[in-house]
PDB file of C-alpha atoms in Angstrom:
ATOM      1  CA  UNK A1470       5.327  -2.929  33.593  1.00  0.00           C
ATOM      2  CA  UNK A1471       8.032  -0.432  34.980  1.00  0.00           C
ATOM      3  CA  UNK A1472      11.215   0.360  33.224  1.00  0.00           C
ATOM      4  CA  UNK A1473      14.343  -1.401  34.562  1.00  0.00           C
ATOM      5  CA  UNK A1474      15.269   1.252  37.013  1.00  0.00           C
ATOM      6  CA  UNK A1475      11.907   1.453  38.376  1.00  0.00           C
ATOM      7  CA  UNK A1476      11.614   5.272  37.524  1.00  0.00           C
ATOM      8  CA  UNK A1477       8.623   5.239  35.032  1.00  0.00           C
ATOM      9  CA  UNK A1478       5.352   2.919  34.767  1.00  0.00           C
ATOM     10  CA  UNK A1479       3.445   1.819  32.065  1.00  0.00           C
ATOM     11  CA  UNK A1480      -0.158   1.425  32.505  1.00  0.00           C
ATOM     12  CA  UNK A1481      -2.178  -0.747  29.470  1.00  0.00           C
ATOM     13  CA  UNK A1482      -4.745  -2.863  28.659  1.00  0.00           C
ATOM     14  CA  UNK A1483      -5.261  -5.591  26.266  1.00  0.00           C
ATOM     15  CA  UNK A1484      -8.531  -6.129  23.971  1.00  0.00           C
ATOM     16  CA  UNK A1485     -10.277  -8.413  23.172  1.00  0.00           C
ATOM     17  CA  UNK A1486      -9.474  -8.872  19.651  1.00  0.00           C
ATOM     18  CA  UNK A1487      -6.415  -9.341  20.852  1.00  0.00           C
ATOM     19  CA  UNK A1488      -4.812  -6.051  19.617  1.00  0.00           C
ATOM     20  CA  UNK A1489      -3.011  -4.009  21.964  1.00  0.00           C
ATOM     21  CA  UNK A1490      -4.403  -1.346  23.601  1.00  0.00           C
ATOM     22  CA  UNK A1491      -2.332   1.028  25.415  1.00  0.00           C
ATOM     23  CA  UNK A1492      -2.716   4.060  27.596  1.00  0.00           C
ATOM     24  CA  UNK A1493       0.608   5.699  28.761  1.00  0.00           C
ATOM     25  CA  UNK A1494       0.443   8.649  31.154  1.00  0.00           C
ATOM     26  CA  UNK A1495       4.303   9.240  31.888  1.00  0.00           C
ATOM     27  CA  UNK A1496       5.689  12.782  32.608  1.00  0.00           C
ATOM     28  CA  UNK A1497       8.942  11.839  31.157  1.00  0.00           C
ATOM     29  CA  UNK A1498      10.944   9.405  30.173  1.00  0.00           C
ATOM     30  CA  UNK A1499      14.378   8.132  31.208  1.00  0.00           C
ATOM     31  CA  UNK A1500      16.757  10.143  29.294  1.00  0.00           C
ATOM     32  CA  UNK A1501      19.101   7.049  27.993  1.00  0.00           C
ATOM     33  CA  UNK A1502      15.497   5.126  27.114  1.00  0.00           C
ATOM     34  CA  UNK A1503      13.546   5.409  24.410  1.00  0.00           C
ATOM     35  CA  UNK A1504      10.090   3.327  25.212  1.00  0.00           C
ATOM     36  CA  UNK A1505       7.543   2.276  21.896  1.00  0.00           C
ATOM     37  CA  UNK A1506       4.603  -0.328  21.199  1.00  0.00           C
ATOM     38  CA  UNK A1507       4.293  -2.013  18.188  1.00  0.00           C
ATOM     39  CA  UNK A1508       1.075  -3.219  16.679  1.00  0.00           C
ATOM     40  CA  UNK A1509       2.741  -7.075  16.276  1.00  0.00           C
ATOM     41  CA  UNK A1510       3.607  -7.079  20.164  1.00  0.00           C
ATOM     42  CA  UNK A1511       7.185  -7.776  18.951  1.00  0.00           C
ATOM     43  CA  UNK A1512      10.296  -5.548  19.003  1.00  0.00           C
ATOM     44  CA  UNK A1513      10.778  -3.428  15.636  1.00  0.00           C
ATOM     45  CA  UNK A1514      14.119  -3.666  13.625  1.00  0.00           C
ATOM     46  CA  UNK A1515      16.173  -0.295  13.337  1.00  0.00           C
ATOM     47  CA  UNK A1516      17.690   0.671  10.461  1.00  0.00           C
ATOM     48  CA  UNK A1517      20.755   1.493  12.151  1.00  0.00           C
ATOM     49  CA  UNK A1518      22.555   1.642  15.921  1.00  0.00           C
ATOM     50  CA  UNK A1519      24.191   4.769  14.844  1.00  0.00           C
ATOM     51  CA  UNK A1520      23.169   8.311  15.395  1.00  0.00           C
ATOM     52  CA  UNK A1521      21.467   8.693  18.517  1.00  0.00           C
ATOM     53  CA  UNK A1522      24.290  10.475  20.137  1.00  0.00           C
ATOM     54  CA  UNK A1523      24.760   7.135  22.457  1.00  0.00           C
ATOM     55  CA  UNK A1524      25.391   3.614  22.015  1.00  0.00           C
ATOM     56  CA  UNK A1525      22.544   0.990  22.239  1.00  0.00           C
ATOM     57  CA  UNK A1526      23.380  -1.253  25.063  1.00  0.00           C
ATOM     58  CA  UNK A1527      20.132  -3.432  25.173  1.00  0.00           C
ATOM     59  CA  UNK A1528      16.569  -3.497  22.905  1.00  0.00           C
ATOM     60  CA  UNK A1529      14.029  -5.581  24.930  1.00  0.00           C
ATOM     61  CA  UNK A1530      10.374  -6.647  24.806  1.00  0.00           C
ATOM     62  CA  UNK A1531       8.705  -6.721  28.535  1.00  0.00           C
ATOM     63  CA  UNK A1532       5.073  -7.996  28.256  1.00  0.00           C
ATOM     64  CA  UNK A1533       3.956  -4.983  25.802  1.00  0.00           C
ATOM     65  CA  UNK A1534       6.497  -2.833  26.123  1.00  0.00           C
ATOM     66  CA  UNK A1535       9.683  -2.393  24.116  1.00  0.00           C
ATOM     67  CA  UNK A1536      12.685  -0.717  25.762  1.00  0.00           C
ATOM     68  CA  UNK A1537      16.077   0.864  23.728  1.00  0.00           C
ATOM     69  CA  UNK A1538      18.177   1.257  26.335  1.00  0.00           C
ATOM     70  CA  UNK A1539      21.620   3.195  25.760  1.00  0.00           C
ATOM     71  CA  UNK A1540      24.927   4.013  27.735  1.00  0.00           C
ATOM     72  CA  UNK A1541      24.227   7.420  27.489  1.00  0.00           C
ATOM     73  CA  UNK A1542      21.314  10.027  27.008  1.00  0.00           C
ATOM     74  CA  UNK A1543      19.602  10.333  23.465  1.00  0.00           C
ATOM     75  CA  UNK A1544      20.223  13.516  21.774  1.00  0.00           C
ATOM     76  CA  UNK A1545      18.711  12.451  18.121  1.00  0.00           C
ATOM     77  CA  UNK A1546      16.349  10.504  16.133  1.00  0.00           C
ATOM     78  CA  UNK A1547      18.117   9.347  12.917  1.00  0.00           C
ATOM     79  CA  UNK A1548      16.658   8.826  10.076  1.00  0.00           C
ATOM     80  CA  UNK A1549      14.418   6.001   8.972  1.00  0.00           C
ATOM     81  CA  UNK A1550      14.915   5.377  12.379  1.00  0.00           C
ATOM     82  CA  UNK A1551      13.031   1.469  12.176  1.00  0.00           C
ATOM     83  CA  UNK A1552      13.758  -0.228   9.069  1.00  0.00           C
ATOM     84  CA  UNK A1553      11.154   0.869   6.106  1.00  0.00           C
ATOM     85  CA  UNK A1554       9.577  -2.481   4.939  1.00  0.00           C
ATOM     86  CA  UNK A1555      10.455  -4.728   8.225  1.00  0.00           C
ATOM     87  CA  UNK A1556       8.741  -3.665  10.858  1.00  0.00           C
ATOM     88  CA  UNK A1557       8.278   0.370  10.154  1.00  0.00           C
ATOM     89  CA  UNK A1558       4.893   0.022   9.573  1.00  0.00           C
ATOM     90  CA  UNK A1559       4.002  -1.790  13.173  1.00  0.00           C
ATOM     91  CA  UNK A1560       5.168   1.133  15.574  1.00  0.00           C
ATOM     92  CA  UNK A1561       2.169   2.742  17.056  1.00  0.00           C
ATOM     93  CA  UNK A1562       3.161   4.731  20.233  1.00  0.00           C
ATOM     94  CA  UNK A1563       6.438   6.040  20.830  1.00  0.00           C
ATOM     95  CA  UNK A1564       7.617   8.065  23.575  1.00  0.00           C
ATOM     96  CA  UNK A1565      10.916  10.193  23.722  1.00  0.00           C
ATOM     97  CA  UNK A1566      13.583  10.926  26.445  1.00  0.00           C
ATOM     98  CA  UNK A1567      13.310  14.671  27.608  1.00  0.00           C
ATOM     99  CA  UNK A1568      17.087  15.048  26.621  1.00  0.00           C
ATOM    100  CA  UNK A1569      16.129  14.866  22.927  1.00  0.00           C
ATOM    101  CA  UNK A1570      17.496  17.464  21.004  1.00  0.00           C
ATOM    102  CA  UNK A1571      17.081  16.926  17.868  1.00  0.00           C
ATOM    103  CA  UNK A1572      14.521  14.637  15.305  1.00  0.00           C
ATOM    104  CA  UNK A1573      16.283  13.854  11.571  1.00  0.00           C
ATOM    105  CA  UNK A1574      14.576  14.319   8.045  1.00  0.00           C
ATOM    106  CA  UNK A1575      12.440  10.813   7.744  1.00  0.00           C
ATOM    107  CA  UNK A1576      13.174   9.435  11.263  1.00  0.00           C
ATOM    108  CA  UNK A1577       9.474   8.036  11.117  1.00  0.00           C
ATOM    109  CA  UNK A1578       9.025   7.614   7.900  1.00  0.00           C
ATOM    110  CA  UNK A1579       6.706   5.014   6.265  1.00  0.00           C
ATOM    111  CA  UNK A1580       5.168   4.537  10.287  1.00  0.00           C
ATOM    112  CA  UNK A1581       2.056   3.627   8.875  1.00  0.00           C
ATOM    113  CA  UNK A1582       0.248   2.765  11.869  1.00  0.00           C
ATOM    114  CA  UNK A1583       1.474   5.687  14.644  1.00  0.00           C
ATOM    115  CA  UNK A1584      -1.175   6.833  16.024  1.00  0.00           C
ATOM    116  CA  UNK A1585       0.271  10.126  17.997  1.00  0.00           C
ATOM    117  CA  UNK A1586       3.474  11.834  18.517  1.00  0.00           C
ATOM    118  CA  UNK A1587       4.556  14.114  21.536  1.00  0.00           C
ATOM    119  CA  UNK A1588       8.089  16.190  20.473  1.00  0.00           C
ATOM    120  CA  UNK A1589       9.571  16.953  24.243  1.00  0.00           C
ATOM    121  CA  UNK A1590      10.208  20.632  25.048  1.00  0.00           C
ATOM    122  CA  UNK A1591      14.133  20.330  24.365  1.00  0.00           C
ATOM    123  CA  UNK A1592      13.673  19.657  20.730  1.00  0.00           C
ATOM    124  CA  UNK A1593      15.071  22.733  18.640  1.00  0.00           C
ATOM    125  CA  UNK A1594      15.281  20.819  14.850  1.00  0.00           C
ATOM    126  CA  UNK A1595      12.785  18.262  12.983  1.00  0.00           C
ATOM    127  CA  UNK A1596      14.069  17.384   9.733  1.00  0.00           C
ATOM    128  CA  UNK A1597      12.536  17.295   6.284  1.00  0.00           C
ATOM    129  CA  UNK A1598       9.379  14.961   5.711  1.00  0.00           C
ATOM    130  CA  UNK A1599      10.820  13.695   9.342  1.00  0.00           C
ATOM    131  CA  UNK A1600       6.571  12.347   9.985  1.00  0.00           C
ATOM    132  CA  UNK A1601       5.673  11.286   6.374  1.00  0.00           C
ATOM    133  CA  UNK A1602       3.368   8.667   5.250  1.00  0.00           C
ATOM    134  CA  UNK A1603       2.004   8.318   9.168  1.00  0.00           C
ATOM    135  CA  UNK A1604      -1.580   7.383   7.504  1.00  0.00           C
ATOM    136  CA  UNK A1605      -3.030   6.570  10.843  1.00  0.00           C
ATOM    137  CA  UNK A1606      -1.350   9.763  13.116  1.00  0.00           C
ATOM    138  CA  UNK A1607      -4.252  11.337  14.676  1.00  0.00           C
ATOM    139  CA  UNK A1608      -2.502  13.866  16.838  1.00  0.00           C
ATOM    140  CA  UNK A1609       0.809  15.410  16.762  1.00  0.00           C
ATOM    141  CA  UNK A1610       2.315  17.827  19.788  1.00  0.00           C
ATOM    142  CA  UNK A1611       5.185  20.677  18.711  1.00  0.00           C
ATOM    143  CA  UNK A1612       6.508  22.650  21.711  1.00  0.00           C
ATOM    144  CA  UNK A1613       7.754  26.078  20.908  1.00  0.00           C
ATOM    145  CA  UNK A1614      11.287  25.136  21.708  1.00  0.00           C
ATOM    146  CA  UNK A1615      11.533  23.530  17.856  1.00  0.00           C
ATOM    147  CA  UNK A1616      12.691  26.233  15.835  1.00  0.00           C
ATOM    148  CA  UNK A1617      13.505  24.832  12.589  1.00  0.00           C
ATOM    149  CA  UNK A1618      11.007  22.584  10.948  1.00  0.00           C
ATOM    150  CA  UNK A1619      11.587  20.610   7.170  1.00  0.00           C
ATOM    151  CA  UNK A1620       9.860  20.691   4.514  1.00  0.00           C
ATOM    152  CA  UNK A1621       6.696  18.271   3.817  1.00  0.00           C
ATOM    153  CA  UNK A1622       6.872  17.537   7.634  1.00  0.00           C
ATOM    154  CA  UNK A1623       3.654  16.088   7.671  1.00  0.00           C
ATOM    155  CA  UNK A1624       3.197  15.136   4.298  1.00  0.00           C
ATOM    156  CA  UNK A1625       0.876  11.827   3.373  1.00  0.00           C
ATOM    157  CA  UNK A1626      -0.686  11.996   7.110  1.00  0.00           C
ATOM    158  CA  UNK A1627      -4.197  11.835   5.996  1.00  0.00           C
ATOM    159  CA  UNK A1628      -5.667  10.995   9.140  1.00  0.00           C
ATOM    160  CA  UNK A1629      -4.032  13.751  11.164  1.00  0.00           C
ATOM    161  CA  UNK A1630      -6.831  15.992  12.981  1.00  0.00           C
ATOM    162  CA  UNK A1631      -4.677  18.444  14.679  1.00  0.00           C
ATOM    163  CA  UNK A1632      -1.682  19.492  15.310  1.00  0.00           C
ATOM    164  CA  UNK A1633      -1.171  20.661  18.922  1.00  0.00           C
ATOM    165  CA  UNK A1634       1.080  23.014  21.185  1.00  0.00           C
ATOM    166  CA  UNK A1635       2.637  26.178  21.365  1.00  0.00           C
ATOM    167  CA  UNK A1636       4.797  26.087  18.937  1.00  0.00           C
ATOM    168  CA  UNK A1637       4.539  29.537  16.932  1.00  0.00           C
ATOM    169  CA  UNK A1638       4.556  27.743  13.312  1.00  0.00           C
ATOM    170  CA  UNK A1639       0.967  26.717  14.242  1.00  0.00           C
ATOM    171  CA  UNK A1640      -2.037  27.751  13.166  1.00  0.00           C
ATOM    172  CA  UNK A1641      -4.912  29.359  15.391  1.00  0.00           C
ATOM    173  CA  UNK A1642      -7.013  26.693  13.933  1.00  0.00           C
ATOM    174  CA  UNK A1643      -4.214  23.843  15.040  1.00  0.00           C
ATOM    175  CA  UNK A1644      -4.561  22.569  11.103  1.00  0.00           C
ATOM    176  CA  UNK A1645      -1.929  23.928  10.091  1.00  0.00           C
ATOM    177  CA  UNK A1646       1.976  24.684  10.089  1.00  0.00           C
ATOM    178  CA  UNK A1647       2.998  28.289   7.988  1.00  0.00           C
ATOM    179  CA  UNK A1648       6.615  29.243   8.634  1.00  0.00           C
ATOM    180  CA  UNK A1649       7.388  32.349   7.170  1.00  0.00           C
ATOM    181  CA  UNK A1650       4.600  32.376   4.455  1.00  0.00           C
ATOM    182  CA  UNK A1651       4.948  28.553   3.447  1.00  0.00           C
ATOM    183  CA  UNK A1652       2.457  26.702   4.149  1.00  0.00           C
ATOM    184  CA  UNK A1653       4.631  23.723   5.313  1.00  0.00           C
ATOM    185  CA  UNK A1654       1.857  20.911   6.435  1.00  0.00           C
ATOM    186  CA  UNK A1655      -1.874  20.408   7.230  1.00  0.00           C
ATOM    187  CA  UNK A1656      -4.004  18.480   9.673  1.00  0.00           C
ATOM    188  CA  UNK A1657      -6.519  17.015   6.649  1.00  0.00           C
ATOM    189  CA  UNK A1658      -8.169  14.640   8.323  1.00  0.00           C
ATOM    190  CA  UNK A1659     -12.257  15.275   7.059  1.00  0.00           C
ATOM    191  CA  UNK A1660     -11.264  18.314   4.595  1.00  0.00           C
ATOM    192  CA  UNK A1661     -13.488  18.401   1.178  1.00  0.00           C
ATOM    193  CA  UNK A1662     -13.170  22.224   0.755  1.00  0.00           C
ATOM    194  CA  UNK A1663     -10.189  24.076   1.919  1.00  0.00           C
ATOM    195  CA  UNK A1664      -9.327  27.979   1.619  1.00  0.00           C
ATOM    196  CA  UNK A1665      -5.836  28.722   1.807  1.00  0.00           C
ATOM    197  CA  UNK A1666      -5.348  31.857   4.403  1.00  0.00           C
ATOM    198  CA  UNK A1667      -4.179  35.126   2.815  1.00  0.00           C
ATOM    199  CA  UNK A1668      -0.790  35.325   4.826  1.00  0.00           C
ATOM    200  CA  UNK A1669       0.611  32.236   2.901  1.00  0.00           C
ATOM    201  CA  UNK A1670       2.646  33.129  -0.213  1.00  0.00           C
ATOM    202  CA  UNK A1671       4.200  29.476  -1.226  1.00  0.00           C
ATOM    203  CA  UNK A1672       2.089  26.237  -1.111  1.00  0.00           C
ATOM    204  CA  UNK A1673       4.938  23.693   0.255  1.00  0.00           C
ATOM    205  CA  UNK A1674       6.430  20.629  -0.902  1.00  0.00           C
ATOM    206  CA  UNK A1675       3.927  17.705  -0.731  1.00  0.00           C
ATOM    207  CA  UNK A1676       1.533  19.627   1.702  1.00  0.00           C
ATOM    208  CA  UNK A1677      -1.756  18.262   0.130  1.00  0.00           C
ATOM    209  CA  UNK A1678      -0.288  15.234  -1.463  1.00  0.00           C
ATOM    210  CA  UNK A1679      -2.310  11.936  -1.345  1.00  0.00           C
ATOM    211  CA  UNK A1680      -5.348  13.995   0.602  1.00  0.00           C
ATOM    212  CA  UNK A1681      -8.130  12.073  -0.756  1.00  0.00           C
ATOM    213  CA  UNK A1682     -11.214  13.508   0.877  1.00  0.00           C
ATOM    214  CA  UNK A1683     -10.219  17.138  -0.553  1.00  0.00           C
ATOM    215  CA  UNK A1684     -12.558  18.184  -3.667  1.00  0.00           C
ATOM    216  CA  UNK A1685     -11.999  21.822  -4.048  1.00  0.00           C
ATOM    217  CA  UNK A1686      -9.315  23.743  -2.966  1.00  0.00           C
ATOM    218  CA  UNK A1687      -9.068  27.647  -2.662  1.00  0.00           C
ATOM    219  CA  UNK A1688      -6.251  29.335  -3.855  1.00  0.00           C
ATOM    220  CA  UNK A1689      -5.525  33.003  -2.597  1.00  0.00           C
ATOM    221  CA  UNK A1690      -4.194  36.096  -4.940  1.00  0.00           C
ATOM    222  CA  UNK A1691      -1.153  35.855  -1.807  1.00  0.00           C
ATOM    223  CA  UNK A1692       0.409  32.886  -3.222  1.00  0.00           C
ATOM    224  CA  UNK A1693       3.040  33.317  -5.719  1.00  0.00           C
ATOM    225  CA  UNK A1694       4.849  29.813  -5.691  1.00  0.00           C
ATOM    226  CA  UNK A1695       3.338  26.467  -5.641  1.00  0.00           C
ATOM    227  CA  UNK A1696       5.813  24.168  -4.883  1.00  0.00           C
ATOM    228  CA  UNK A1697       6.650  20.125  -6.112  1.00  0.00           C
ATOM    229  CA  UNK A1698       3.679  17.557  -5.438  1.00  0.00           C
ATOM    230  CA  UNK A1699       1.687  20.279  -3.912  1.00  0.00           C
ATOM    231  CA  UNK A1700      -1.183  18.167  -4.730  1.00  0.00           C
ATOM    232  CA  UNK A1701       0.150  14.861  -5.924  1.00  0.00           C
ATOM    233  CA  UNK A1702      -2.681  12.561  -6.043  1.00  0.00           C
ATOM    234  CA  UNK A1703      -5.280  14.165  -4.695  1.00  0.00           C
ATOM    235  CA  UNK A1704      -7.445  11.913  -6.420  1.00  0.00           C
ATOM    236  CA  UNK A1705     -10.621  13.867  -5.197  1.00  0.00           C
ATOM    237  CA  UNK A1706      -9.901  16.788  -6.140  1.00  0.00           C
ATOM    238  CA  UNK A1707     -11.833  18.100  -8.889  1.00  0.00           C
ATOM    239  CA  UNK A1708     -11.724  22.054  -8.583  1.00  0.00           C
ATOM    240  CA  UNK A1709      -8.731  23.737  -9.122  1.00  0.00           C
ATOM    241  CA  UNK A1710      -8.450  27.617  -9.853  1.00  0.00           C
ATOM    242  CA  UNK A1711      -4.509  28.898  -9.904  1.00  0.00           C
ATOM    243  CA  UNK A1712      -4.935  32.830  -9.292  1.00  0.00           C
ATOM    244  CA  UNK A1713      -3.089  35.604 -11.288  1.00  0.00           C
ATOM    245  CA  UNK A1714      -0.115  36.342  -8.995  1.00  0.00           C
ATOM    246  CA  UNK A1715       1.117  32.636  -8.927  1.00  0.00           C
ATOM    247  CA  UNK A1716       4.306  32.718 -11.011  1.00  0.00           C
ATOM    248  CA  UNK A1717       5.750  29.263 -10.643  1.00  0.00           C
ATOM    249  CA  UNK A1718       4.145  25.672 -10.588  1.00  0.00           C
ATOM    250  CA  UNK A1719       6.309  22.616  -9.516  1.00  0.00           C
ATOM    251  CA  UNK A1720       6.743  19.349 -11.234  1.00  0.00           C
ATOM    252  CA  UNK A1721       3.595  17.219 -10.183  1.00  0.00           C
ATOM    253  CA  UNK A1722       2.460  19.236  -8.680  1.00  0.00           C
ATOM    254  CA  UNK A1723      -1.148  18.187  -9.413  1.00  0.00           C
ATOM    255  CA  UNK A1724      -0.424  14.536 -10.658  1.00  0.00           C
ATOM    256  CA  UNK A1725      -3.118  12.234 -10.154  1.00  0.00           C
ATOM    257  CA  UNK A1726      -5.981  14.565  -9.757  1.00  0.00           C
ATOM    258  CA  UNK A1727      -9.483  14.390 -11.166  1.00  0.00           C
ATOM    259  CA  UNK A1728      -9.730  17.791 -12.271  1.00  0.00           C
ATOM    260  CA  UNK A1729     -10.642  17.655 -15.612  1.00  0.00           C
ATOM    261  CA  UNK A1730      -8.863  21.082 -16.578  1.00  0.00           C
ATOM    262  CA  UNK A1731      -6.590  23.386 -14.799  1.00  0.00           C
ATOM    263  CA  UNK A1732      -5.959  26.856 -16.247  1.00  0.00           C
ATOM    264  CA  UNK A1733      -2.298  28.023 -16.366  1.00  0.00           C
ATOM    265  CA  UNK A1734      -2.238  31.858 -16.095  1.00  0.00           C
ATOM    266  CA  UNK A1735      -0.185  33.802 -18.087  1.00  0.00           C
ATOM    267  CA  UNK A1736       1.773  35.209 -14.820  1.00  0.00           C
ATOM    268  CA  UNK A1737       3.332  31.969 -14.298  1.00  0.00           C
ATOM    269  CA  UNK A1738       6.376  31.929 -15.462  1.00  0.00           C
ATOM    270  CA  UNK A1739       8.054  28.041 -14.811  1.00  0.00           C
TER     271      UNK A1739
END
């Protein structure tokens, strides 16, 4: 299948079980298009036609490929691009144009079937929880161009194996995003034990939320704050030791865990 202007080729195969298996190897996507594949092999409803930086002129489906075409270059992905509970869960793969400059908060919220995401190398800002609740997501690529990353970027992405790219905030082991001492996101797939590194001073909002495999967590003396929902519904978490360095613990930070007791040190002020 080729895009309408013939500039980009899509190669794919349909698996025997009827589910669409897709292999796409484009260098780029036309600046005025967004390509995506859905698990139900149908177009997905958009929350709004606004916020892309250009006007939508067509939204078509052709032999496994969905193409949203605009009257100009796409500059932004708006909040909840695909309508939550009306199709967002069917998004499997998406290919964004290199013209893109920003991704709004909650842009891919609840895209539960999304398996990978490559952020183009002109994007400078990715908003709060932009990729939250993407339970099937295995890899994400964040380029060095991204200077501003919102809180809880990858909250509840429980299948995430690695965070790729040359962005300065990605840890050497490709497992974490750490921004000025704040542990923003983690790739939690397969983790039962985790030691927060000593260059972290703040455990970010919801960063370990709903990571059910996690049983023990080691929090170093460098940590002074544990933000809201940090370990919210880590249902497998049994052991928590909070060091005396911690001064603040947010709301619902340990809600829904299996920890029978959590010692709150005298250092905690709020």
